[in-house]
Amino acid sequence: MPRKVRLHEARDEYGQMLKLRVKPVTYKTAWCVVKNFVNVAGDIYASNLQPKHVEAWLGANSDSWKPATKQMYVARIGHFQRWLKSRGYIDPLTDIIEDFRHLKTSRGQQLFVPSSRFDELLDVAERQCARDRALVALGLYSLVRRSEMINIRWGDIEERISIYRTKTDDVDSLPISKYLEPELNRWRSHLCRLLQITAPDPRWPVICALQNKDPRAASDETYVPDRAFMNPGRRVWTALTTLGYTDKGLGTHTLRRSGAHAMLDELIEKGVGQDMALIIVKEMLGHADVSMTMTYLNWRAHRRKRDEIVANLGSDAVPSHDNKVVQLRAG
């Protein structure tokens, strides 16, 4: 018979276990998910958990989470459930997520800006302010996430860019492409002229804050150079909507995805094999594996190649029409 323990007590115990065993970034995500679940389920006994509590939890957050996010969070509750079983807090045969393991997670075709419009996008961003052009360039040409972008300091940029991968709690060193180098130099020179200095402080964030926080304010050149701009997605949204894009979810991931598409296409055009090109883009994105990159880009080239090859199977092995071959009659 399961041991009697209130769900909030089990939650706190689970949180302490996680804090000792996983990285801080993983703990933060897991703790938020489980805390949210317990808040919806209520302070019942853990042994009374049922699928209806999961259903209510998903329903309560349906407007906030995309299908892929729901799937990931259900998996996190699955881990919590396994821990509850290991502690004897719920029946070993209980499975509260059984009906929710395979939620629809189709991503569809997510927006990316074609490389032919990159210059146009950079110019639109610059009309907002010079900082925004550098922001867009970083997203397009280094493929960094928002959390990585706001943590880049001037001292992190030399021949390469040193970035902190918040998702993996790791430090990476990225090459600076010929596209990105002039954009960074342009922004650095502009900031130095504006502040009347010879060089930015190495501790200053590259994407610094504006004194005016209104993202609609155009040509605002009042910077706070020692403070990071925490919400670059709002300025990206403004630039993209100016170009005529109206899709939901426009932001820094749109830049990252657009840059990844452009890099992959250019690598393949330059003769880099498709598999190696995907590996290179995967490393720039900081993904765990190539399949994640293919999903992120909605990449279907492998399927097209499959169809092309399979459709032509046997084309070189068609027998000649001679007396030794029995011909099929029409009809």
Short mmCIF file of N, CA and C in Angstrom, two decimals, residues 80-139:
data_model
loop_
_atom_site.label_atom_id
_atom_site.label_comp_id
_atom_site.label_asym_id
_atom_site.label_seq_id
_atom_site.Cartn_x
_atom_site.Cartn_y
_atom_site.Cartn_z
N PHE A 80 8.75 12.54 -12.83
CA PHE A 80 8.25 12.76 -11.47
C PHE A 80 7.46 11.56 -10.99
N GLN A 81 6.65 10.99 -11.88
CA GLN A 81 5.86 9.80 -11.54
C GLN A 81 6.76 8.61 -11.19
N ARG A 82 7.82 8.41 -11.98
CA ARG A 82 8.75 7.30 -11.69
C ARG A 82 9.42 7.49 -10.34
N TRP A 83 9.74 8.73 -10.02
CA TRP A 83 10.34 8.99 -8.72
C TRP A 83 9.35 8.71 -7.59
N LEU A 84 8.08 9.11 -7.78
CA LEU A 84 7.05 8.83 -6.77
C LEU A 84 6.92 7.33 -6.52
N LYS A 85 7.01 6.54 -7.60
CA LYS A 85 6.94 5.09 -7.46
C LYS A 85 8.14 4.56 -6.69
N SER A 86 9.31 5.09 -6.98
CA SER A 86 10.53 4.62 -6.31
C SER A 86 10.51 4.91 -4.82
N ARG A 87 9.77 5.95 -4.43
CA ARG A 87 9.65 6.32 -3.02
C ARG A 87 8.47 5.64 -2.34
N GLY A 88 7.69 4.90 -3.13
CA GLY A 88 6.54 4.21 -2.55
C GLY A 88 5.36 5.12 -2.29
N TYR A 89 5.31 6.27 -2.98
CA TYR A 89 4.24 7.22 -2.74
C TYR A 89 3.00 6.96 -3.60
N ILE A 90 3.16 6.23 -4.70
CA ILE A 90 2.02 5.86 -5.54
C ILE A 90 2.14 4.40 -5.92
N ASP A 91 1.04 3.82 -6.32
CA ASP A 91 1.01 2.41 -6.72
C ASP A 91 1.93 2.18 -7.92
N PRO A 92 2.74 1.12 -7.90
CA PRO A 92 3.66 0.84 -9.02
C PRO A 92 2.96 0.66 -10.36
N LEU A 93 1.69 0.27 -10.33
CA LEU A 93 0.95 0.04 -11.57
C LEU A 93 0.27 1.31 -12.10
N THR A 94 0.32 2.37 -11.32
CA THR A 94 -0.31 3.62 -11.74
C THR A 94 0.45 4.24 -12.91
N ASP A 95 -0.28 4.79 -13.88
CA ASP A 95 0.35 5.52 -14.99
C ASP A 95 -0.55 6.68 -15.36
N ILE A 96 -0.30 7.82 -14.74
CA ILE A 96 -1.17 8.97 -14.94
C ILE A 96 -0.96 9.65 -16.29
N ILE A 97 0.13 9.34 -16.99
CA ILE A 97 0.39 9.99 -18.28
C ILE A 97 0.17 9.06 -19.46
N GLU A 98 -0.40 7.88 -19.22
CA GLU A 98 -0.57 6.87 -20.28
C GLU A 98 -1.28 7.44 -21.51
N ASP A 99 -2.31 8.24 -21.29
CA ASP A 99 -3.09 8.77 -22.42
C ASP A 99 -2.49 10.03 -23.04
N PHE A 100 -1.35 10.46 -22.51
CA PHE A 100 -0.79 11.73 -22.96
C PHE A 100 0.65 11.61 -23.46
N ARG A 101 1.11 10.38 -23.66
CA ARG A 101 2.51 10.19 -24.07
C ARG A 101 2.76 10.58 -25.52
N HIS A 102 1.74 10.52 -26.35
CA HIS A 102 1.95 10.74 -27.78
C HIS A 102 1.06 11.86 -28.29
N LEU A 103 1.24 13.03 -27.69
CA LEU A 103 0.49 14.19 -28.14
C LEU A 103 1.00 14.62 -29.51
N LYS A 104 0.13 15.20 -30.31
CA LYS A 104 0.53 15.67 -31.64
C LYS A 104 1.58 16.76 -31.51
N THR A 105 2.70 16.59 -32.20
CA THR A 105 3.80 17.55 -32.09
C THR A 105 4.26 18.06 -33.44
N SER A 106 3.44 17.95 -34.45
CA SER A 106 3.85 18.41 -35.78
C SER A 106 4.19 19.90 -35.75
N ARG A 107 5.38 20.24 -36.23
CA ARG A 107 5.84 21.62 -36.22
C ARG A 107 5.33 22.39 -37.43
N GLY A 108 5.06 21.67 -38.53
CA GLY A 108 4.70 22.37 -39.75
C GLY A 108 5.90 23.14 -40.29
N GLN A 109 5.64 23.99 -41.28
CA GLN A 109 6.70 24.78 -41.87
C GLN A 109 6.79 26.12 -41.14
N GLN A 110 7.81 26.30 -40.34
CA GLN A 110 7.95 27.54 -39.60
C GLN A 110 8.68 28.58 -40.45
N LEU A 111 8.37 29.83 -40.19
CA LEU A 111 8.88 30.91 -41.02
C LEU A 111 10.39 31.02 -40.96
N PHE A 112 11.00 31.22 -42.13
CA PHE A 112 12.38 31.69 -42.18
C PHE A 112 12.48 32.71 -43.30
N VAL A 113 13.33 33.69 -43.09
CA VAL A 113 13.53 34.75 -44.08
C VAL A 113 14.58 34.25 -45.08
N PRO A 114 14.31 34.32 -46.38
CA PRO A 114 15.31 33.88 -47.37
C PRO A 114 16.52 34.79 -47.34
N SER A 115 17.68 34.23 -47.66
CA SER A 115 18.92 35.01 -47.61
C SER A 115 18.89 36.20 -48.56
N SER A 116 18.07 36.14 -49.60
CA SER A 116 17.96 37.25 -50.54
C SER A 116 17.39 38.51 -49.89
N ARG A 117 16.79 38.36 -48.71
CA ARG A 117 16.21 39.52 -48.02
C ARG A 117 17.00 39.92 -46.78
N PHE A 118 18.16 39.30 -46.55
CA PHE A 118 18.94 39.62 -45.36
C PHE A 118 19.38 41.08 -45.35
N ASP A 119 19.89 41.58 -46.48
CA ASP A 119 20.34 42.97 -46.54
C ASP A 119 19.20 43.93 -46.26
N GLU A 120 18.04 43.60 -46.79
CA GLU A 120 16.85 44.42 -46.58
C GLU A 120 16.46 44.44 -45.10
N LEU A 121 16.53 43.26 -44.47
CA LEU A 121 16.19 43.16 -43.05
C LEU A 121 17.20 43.94 -42.19
N LEU A 122 18.47 43.86 -42.52
CA LEU A 122 19.49 44.60 -41.79
C LEU A 122 19.27 46.11 -41.91
N ASP A 123 18.91 46.56 -43.09
CA ASP A 123 18.67 48.00 -43.30
C ASP A 123 17.45 48.47 -42.52
N VAL A 124 16.41 47.65 -42.50
CA VAL A 124 15.21 48.01 -41.72
C VAL A 124 15.55 48.09 -40.24
N ALA A 125 16.33 47.13 -39.74
CA ALA A 125 16.73 47.13 -38.34
C ALA A 125 17.56 48.38 -38.02
N GLU A 126 18.43 48.78 -38.95
CA GLU A 126 19.28 49.95 -38.72
C GLU A 126 18.45 51.22 -38.63
N ARG A 127 17.34 51.27 -39.35
CA ARG A 127 16.47 52.45 -39.27
C ARG A 127 15.83 52.56 -37.88
N GLN A 128 15.73 51.44 -37.18
CA GLN A 128 15.25 51.48 -35.78
C GLN A 128 16.35 52.06 -34.90
N CYS A 129 17.54 51.52 -35.00
CA CYS A 129 18.74 52.06 -34.36
C CYS A 129 19.93 51.20 -34.77
N ALA A 130 21.13 51.74 -34.65
CA ALA A 130 22.33 51.02 -35.09
C ALA A 130 22.52 49.72 -34.32
N ARG A 131 22.16 49.72 -33.05
CA ARG A 131 22.28 48.52 -32.23
C ARG A 131 21.45 47.37 -32.78
N ASP A 132 20.28 47.70 -33.31
CA ASP A 132 19.38 46.66 -33.81
C ASP A 132 19.94 45.98 -35.05
N ARG A 133 20.72 46.70 -35.85
CA ARG A 133 21.35 46.06 -37.01
C ARG A 133 22.34 45.00 -36.54
N ALA A 134 23.12 45.32 -35.51
CA ALA A 134 24.07 44.35 -34.96
C ALA A 134 23.34 43.16 -34.35
N LEU A 135 22.22 43.44 -33.71
CA LEU A 135 21.40 42.38 -33.10
C LEU A 135 20.94 41.38 -34.16
N VAL A 136 20.40 41.92 -35.26
CA VAL A 136 19.91 41.07 -36.35
C VAL A 136 21.06 40.30 -36.99
N ALA A 137 22.20 40.97 -37.18
CA ALA A 137 23.36 40.30 -37.78
C ALA A 137 23.85 39.14 -36.91
N LEU A 138 23.88 39.33 -35.61
CA LEU A 138 24.30 38.25 -34.71
C LEU A 138 23.37 37.05 -34.84
N GLY A 139 22.08 37.32 -34.91
CA GLY A 139 21.12 36.23 -35.04
C GLY A 139 21.25 35.49 -36.36
#
